[in-house]
mmCIF file of C-alpha atoms in Angstrom:
data_model
loop_
_atom_site.group_PDB
_atom_site.id
_atom_site.type_symbol
_atom_site.label_atom_id
_atom_site.label_comp_id
_atom_site.label_asym_id
_atom_site.label_seq_id
_atom_site.Cartn_x
_atom_site.Cartn_y
_atom_site.Cartn_z
ATOM 1 C CA MET G 1 -7.926 -7.727 -32.071
ATOM 2 C CA ASN G 2 -7.695 -11.133 -33.750
ATOM 3 C CA ARG G 3 -10.593 -13.592 -33.664
ATOM 4 C CA ARG G 4 -9.174 -15.712 -30.827
ATOM 5 C CA GLU G 5 -8.665 -12.625 -28.656
ATOM 6 C CA GLU G 6 -12.202 -11.511 -29.441
ATOM 7 C CA ILE G 7 -13.505 -14.949 -28.428
ATOM 8 C CA LEU G 8 -11.556 -14.783 -25.163
ATOM 9 C CA ALA G 9 -12.789 -11.259 -24.409
ATOM 10 C CA ARG G 10 -16.433 -12.175 -25.043
ATOM 11 C CA ALA G 11 -16.101 -15.429 -23.098
ATOM 12 C CA GLY G 12 -14.573 -13.497 -20.195
ATOM 13 C CA ALA G 13 -17.452 -11.026 -20.209
ATOM 14 C CA LEU G 14 -20.047 -13.816 -20.320
ATOM 15 C CA PHE G 15 -18.337 -15.952 -17.659
ATOM 16 C CA SER G 16 -18.062 -12.831 -15.505
ATOM 17 C CA SER G 17 -21.708 -11.799 -15.815
ATOM 18 C CA ARG G 18 -23.452 -15.187 -16.058
ATOM 19 C CA GLY G 19 -20.941 -17.634 -14.652
ATOM 20 C CA TYR G 20 -19.062 -20.420 -16.394
ATOM 21 C CA HIS G 21 -21.729 -23.108 -16.086
ATOM 22 C CA ALA G 22 -24.571 -20.788 -17.104
ATOM 23 C CA THR G 23 -22.773 -19.788 -20.311
ATOM 24 C CA SER G 24 -23.101 -22.148 -23.254
ATOM 25 C CA MET G 25 -21.003 -22.263 -26.376
ATOM 26 C CA ARG G 26 -24.166 -21.262 -28.255
ATOM 27 C CA ASP G 27 -24.390 -18.143 -26.066
ATOM 28 C CA LEU G 28 -20.813 -17.287 -26.928
ATOM 29 C CA ALA G 29 -21.329 -17.925 -30.648
ATOM 30 C CA ARG G 30 -24.456 -15.738 -30.596
ATOM 31 C CA GLU G 31 -22.485 -12.923 -28.916
ATOM 32 C CA LEU G 32 -19.849 -13.208 -31.627
ATOM 33 C CA GLY G 33 -22.400 -13.421 -34.438
ATOM 34 C CA ILE G 34 -21.131 -16.782 -35.683
ATOM 35 C CA GLN G 35 -22.354 -20.373 -35.870
ATOM 36 C CA GLY G 36 -21.607 -22.498 -32.794
ATOM 37 C CA GLY G 37 -19.506 -24.956 -34.769
ATOM 38 C CA SER G 38 -17.318 -22.139 -36.082
ATOM 39 C CA LEU G 39 -15.958 -21.553 -32.571
ATOM 40 C CA TYR G 40 -14.155 -24.867 -32.723
ATOM 41 C CA ALA G 41 -11.975 -23.613 -35.543
ATOM 42 C CA HIS G 42 -10.411 -21.293 -32.941
ATOM 43 C CA ILE G 43 -10.684 -23.208 -29.662
ATOM 44 C CA GLU G 44 -10.862 -26.782 -28.383
ATOM 45 C CA GLY G 45 -13.701 -26.219 -25.948
ATOM 46 C CA LYS G 46 -15.235 -24.172 -23.192
ATOM 47 C CA GLU G 47 -12.821 -25.257 -20.479
ATOM 48 C CA GLU G 48 -9.902 -24.179 -22.663
ATOM 49 C CA LEU G 49 -11.390 -20.679 -22.640
ATOM 50 C CA LEU G 50 -11.770 -20.724 -18.861
ATOM 51 C CA TRP G 51 -8.217 -22.017 -18.450
ATOM 52 C CA GLU G 52 -6.766 -19.314 -20.674
ATOM 53 C CA ILE G 53 -8.737 -16.528 -18.988
ATOM 54 C CA VAL G 54 -7.805 -17.700 -15.488
ATOM 55 C CA SER G 55 -4.157 -18.224 -16.497
ATOM 56 C CA ARG G 56 -3.952 -14.727 -17.967
ATOM 57 C CA ALA G 57 -5.366 -13.273 -14.780
ATOM 58 C CA ALA G 58 -2.838 -15.231 -12.717
ATOM 59 C CA ASP G 59 -0.080 -13.907 -15.005
ATOM 60 C CA GLU G 60 -1.258 -10.343 -14.399
ATOM 61 C CA PHE G 61 -1.338 -10.768 -10.620
ATOM 62 C CA ASP G 62 2.127 -12.375 -10.725
ATOM 63 C CA ALA G 63 3.467 -9.520 -12.867
ATOM 64 C CA ALA G 64 2.032 -6.972 -10.422
ATOM 65 C CA LEU G 65 3.873 -8.668 -7.539
ATOM 66 C CA ALA G 66 7.209 -9.159 -9.338
ATOM 67 C CA PRO G 67 8.519 -5.625 -8.597
ATOM 68 C CA VAL G 68 7.413 -5.989 -4.974
ATOM 69 C CA VAL G 69 9.314 -9.256 -4.578
ATOM 70 C CA ALA G 70 12.408 -7.679 -6.149
ATOM 71 C CA SER G 71 12.119 -4.498 -4.061
ATOM 72 C CA SER G 72 14.361 -3.624 -1.144
ATOM 73 C CA ALA G 73 11.678 -1.286 0.217
ATOM 74 C CA PRO G 74 10.654 -1.663 3.860
ATOM 75 C CA PRO G 75 7.768 -4.096 4.480
ATOM 76 C CA PRO G 76 5.060 -1.432 4.997
ATOM 77 C CA GLU G 77 5.934 0.037 1.569
ATOM 78 C CA LYS G 78 6.051 -3.451 0.000
ATOM 79 C CA LEU G 79 2.593 -4.081 1.408
ATOM 80 C CA ARG G 80 1.277 -0.865 -0.120
ATOM 81 C CA LEU G 81 2.878 -1.679 -3.482
ATOM 82 C CA ALA G 82 1.463 -5.217 -3.437
ATOM 83 C CA VAL G 83 -2.082 -4.055 -2.658
ATOM 84 C CA GLU G 84 -1.816 -1.264 -5.225
ATOM 85 C CA GLY G 85 -0.650 -3.683 -7.917
ATOM 86 C CA HIS G 86 -3.451 -6.076 -7.039
ATOM 87 C CA LEU G 87 -6.101 -3.358 -7.269
ATOM 88 C CA GLU G 88 -4.673 -2.057 -10.535
ATOM 89 C CA VAL G 89 -5.061 -5.513 -12.100
ATOM 90 C CA VAL G 90 -8.701 -5.539 -10.999
ATOM 91 C CA ALA G 91 -9.223 -1.981 -12.263
ATOM 92 C CA ARG G 92 -7.728 -2.774 -15.691
ATOM 93 C CA ASN G 93 -9.925 -5.794 -16.301
ATOM 94 C CA LYS G 94 -12.817 -6.515 -13.968
ATOM 95 C CA ASP G 95 -14.099 -9.362 -16.166
ATOM 96 C CA LEU G 96 -10.755 -11.156 -16.008
ATOM 97 C CA ALA G 97 -10.549 -10.651 -12.240
ATOM 98 C CA THR G 98 -14.153 -11.740 -11.694
ATOM 99 C CA VAL G 99 -13.602 -14.967 -13.617
ATOM 100 C CA PHE G 100 -10.318 -15.568 -11.783
ATOM 101 C CA PHE G 101 -11.890 -15.171 -8.349
ATOM 102 C CA ASN G 102 -15.205 -16.931 -9.032
ATOM 103 C CA GLU G 103 -14.923 -19.420 -11.847
ATOM 104 C CA TRP G 104 -11.489 -21.045 -11.430
ATOM 105 C CA LYS G 105 -13.060 -23.723 -9.241
ATOM 106 C CA HIS G 106 -14.738 -25.160 -12.363
ATOM 107 C CA LEU G 107 -11.433 -26.156 -13.951
ATOM 108 C CA SER G 108 -10.519 -29.820 -14.338
ATOM 109 C CA PRO G 109 -8.667 -31.244 -11.294
ATOM 110 C CA GLU G 110 -5.203 -30.872 -12.843
ATOM 111 C CA ARG G 111 -5.769 -27.284 -13.942
ATOM 112 C CA TYR G 112 -7.487 -26.487 -10.646
ATOM 113 C CA ARG G 113 -4.371 -27.651 -8.767
ATOM 114 C CA ALA G 114 -2.130 -25.575 -11.040
ATOM 115 C CA ILE G 115 -4.119 -22.409 -10.319
ATOM 116 C CA ALA G 116 -4.378 -23.237 -6.613
ATOM 117 C CA LEU G 117 -0.560 -23.384 -6.511
ATOM 118 C CA ARG G 118 -0.328 -20.010 -8.202
ATOM 119 C CA ARG G 119 -2.852 -18.507 -5.787
ATOM 120 C CA ASN G 120 -0.842 -19.944 -2.884
ATOM 121 C CA ARG G 121 2.329 -18.333 -4.252
ATOM 122 C CA VAL G 122 0.586 -14.952 -4.194
ATOM 123 C CA GLU G 123 -0.476 -15.523 -0.591
ATOM 124 C CA ASN G 124 3.107 -16.516 0.240
ATOM 125 C CA VAL G 125 4.399 -13.177 -1.066
ATOM 126 C CA TYR G 126 2.135 -11.417 1.415
ATOM 127 C CA ARG G 127 3.129 -13.803 4.200
ATOM 128 C CA GLU G 128 6.792 -13.064 3.478
ATOM 129 C CA ILE G 129 6.136 -9.314 3.611
ATOM 130 C CA PHE G 130 4.562 -9.727 7.042
ATOM 131 C CA ALA G 131 7.291 -12.107 8.258
ATOM 132 C CA GLU G 132 9.964 -9.651 7.099
ATOM 133 C CA GLY G 133 8.158 -6.808 8.889
ATOM 134 C CA ILE G 134 7.908 -8.817 12.100
ATOM 135 C CA LYS G 135 11.579 -9.709 11.954
ATOM 136 C CA GLY G 136 12.566 -6.110 11.178
ATOM 137 C CA GLY G 137 10.404 -4.666 13.934
ATOM 138 C CA GLN G 138 8.025 -2.745 11.629
ATOM 139 C CA PHE G 139 5.121 -5.076 12.505
ATOM 140 C CA ARG G 140 4.004 -6.472 15.858
ATOM 141 C CA LYS G 141 5.842 -9.567 17.066
ATOM 142 C CA ASP G 142 2.571 -11.397 17.801
ATOM 143 C CA LEU G 143 1.242 -10.903 14.254
ATOM 144 C CA ASP G 144 0.369 -14.142 12.439
ATOM 145 C CA PRO G 145 1.692 -13.747 8.863
ATOM 146 C CA LYS G 146 -0.827 -16.211 7.426
ATOM 147 C CA LEU G 147 -3.840 -14.523 9.008
ATOM 148 C CA ALA G 148 -2.534 -11.095 8.023
ATOM 149 C CA ALA G 149 -2.035 -12.256 4.420
ATOM 150 C CA VAL G 150 -5.525 -13.754 4.281
ATOM 151 C CA LEU G 151 -7.017 -10.528 5.668
ATOM 152 C CA VAL G 152 -5.283 -8.344 3.091
ATOM 153 C CA LEU G 153 -6.066 -10.656 0.199
ATOM 154 C CA SER G 154 -9.691 -11.005 1.268
ATOM 155 C CA GLY G 155 -10.110 -7.252 0.983
ATOM 156 C CA ALA G 156 -8.104 -6.897 -2.215
ATOM 157 C CA ASN G 157 -9.691 -9.917 -3.902
ATOM 158 C CA TRP G 158 -13.191 -8.614 -3.226
ATOM 159 C CA ALA G 159 -12.439 -5.329 -5.016
ATOM 160 C CA TYR G 160 -13.803 -6.671 -8.302
ATOM 161 C CA GLN G 161 -17.247 -6.400 -6.627
ATOM 162 C CA TRP G 162 -17.080 -2.769 -5.649
ATOM 163 C CA PHE G 163 -14.057 -0.936 -7.066
ATOM 164 C CA ASN G 164 -14.870 1.589 -9.773
ATOM 165 C CA PRO G 165 -11.800 2.695 -11.756
ATOM 166 C CA GLN G 166 -13.687 5.889 -12.701
ATOM 167 C CA GLY G 167 -14.752 6.479 -9.081
ATOM 168 C CA ARG G 168 -13.489 9.120 -6.701
ATOM 169 C CA LEU G 169 -10.471 7.058 -5.561
ATOM 170 C CA SER G 170 -7.727 5.575 -7.725
ATOM 171 C CA ALA G 171 -6.317 2.097 -7.136
ATOM 172 C CA ARG G 172 -3.330 3.733 -5.449
ATOM 173 C CA GLN G 173 -5.522 5.808 -3.134
ATOM 174 C CA VAL G 174 -7.548 2.755 -2.135
ATOM 175 C CA ALA G 175 -4.324 0.792 -1.549
ATOM 176 C CA ASP G 176 -2.950 3.623 0.584
ATOM 177 C CA ALA G 177 -6.158 3.758 2.636
ATOM 178 C CA PHE G 178 -6.264 -0.032 3.070
ATOM 179 C CA VAL G 179 -2.641 -0.212 4.192
ATOM 180 C CA GLU G 180 -3.054 2.790 6.489
ATOM 181 C CA MET G 181 -6.037 1.110 8.167
ATOM 182 C CA LEU G 182 -4.202 -2.198 8.385
ATOM 183 C CA LEU G 183 -1.054 -0.721 9.866
ATOM 184 C CA LYS G 184 -2.637 1.787 12.234
ATOM 185 C CA GLY G 185 -5.900 0.051 12.973
ATOM 186 C CA PHE G 186 -9.272 1.586 13.607
ATOM 187 C CA GLU G 187 -8.976 2.566 17.228
ATOM 188 C CA ARG G 188 -8.484 6.182 18.227
#
């Protein structure tokens, strides 16, 4: 791992555990065992680190959805694949996901808008899955695609808080259970 990657990894861990505002450049330098001024040989500033971490997370979530978007699978299967991909991103890097879900709001207005657009595109993929399922008769006609997308993403996005990749269920098993509950409900 080169020095810049090490800086990003440590910054991600600190932003994840302490939060962006509660982490100083001195804290990061101390974690790396270097002088604070030495950081600036590798980065422009703290927000650059946040931007790169959040952008990388967005790239991972986009990459997880790309095969779903390209798939000709039926909507219930697309939904399962989308949730599974989402949970696998979280499982691979909880720090990255935590920073993405919690700290992106601290970006400058221009960068904030750029990430908000990317987050909206993810939501739109889910909306399209639900719209396609409604049109194809796999989902109820009275289903609101936006509300359904928000429900699924609320559950999947919160996984960084509770999902344990070494736990009894894999990302795929959790995705299967989530989608099963979503599609069949909770009633007897």
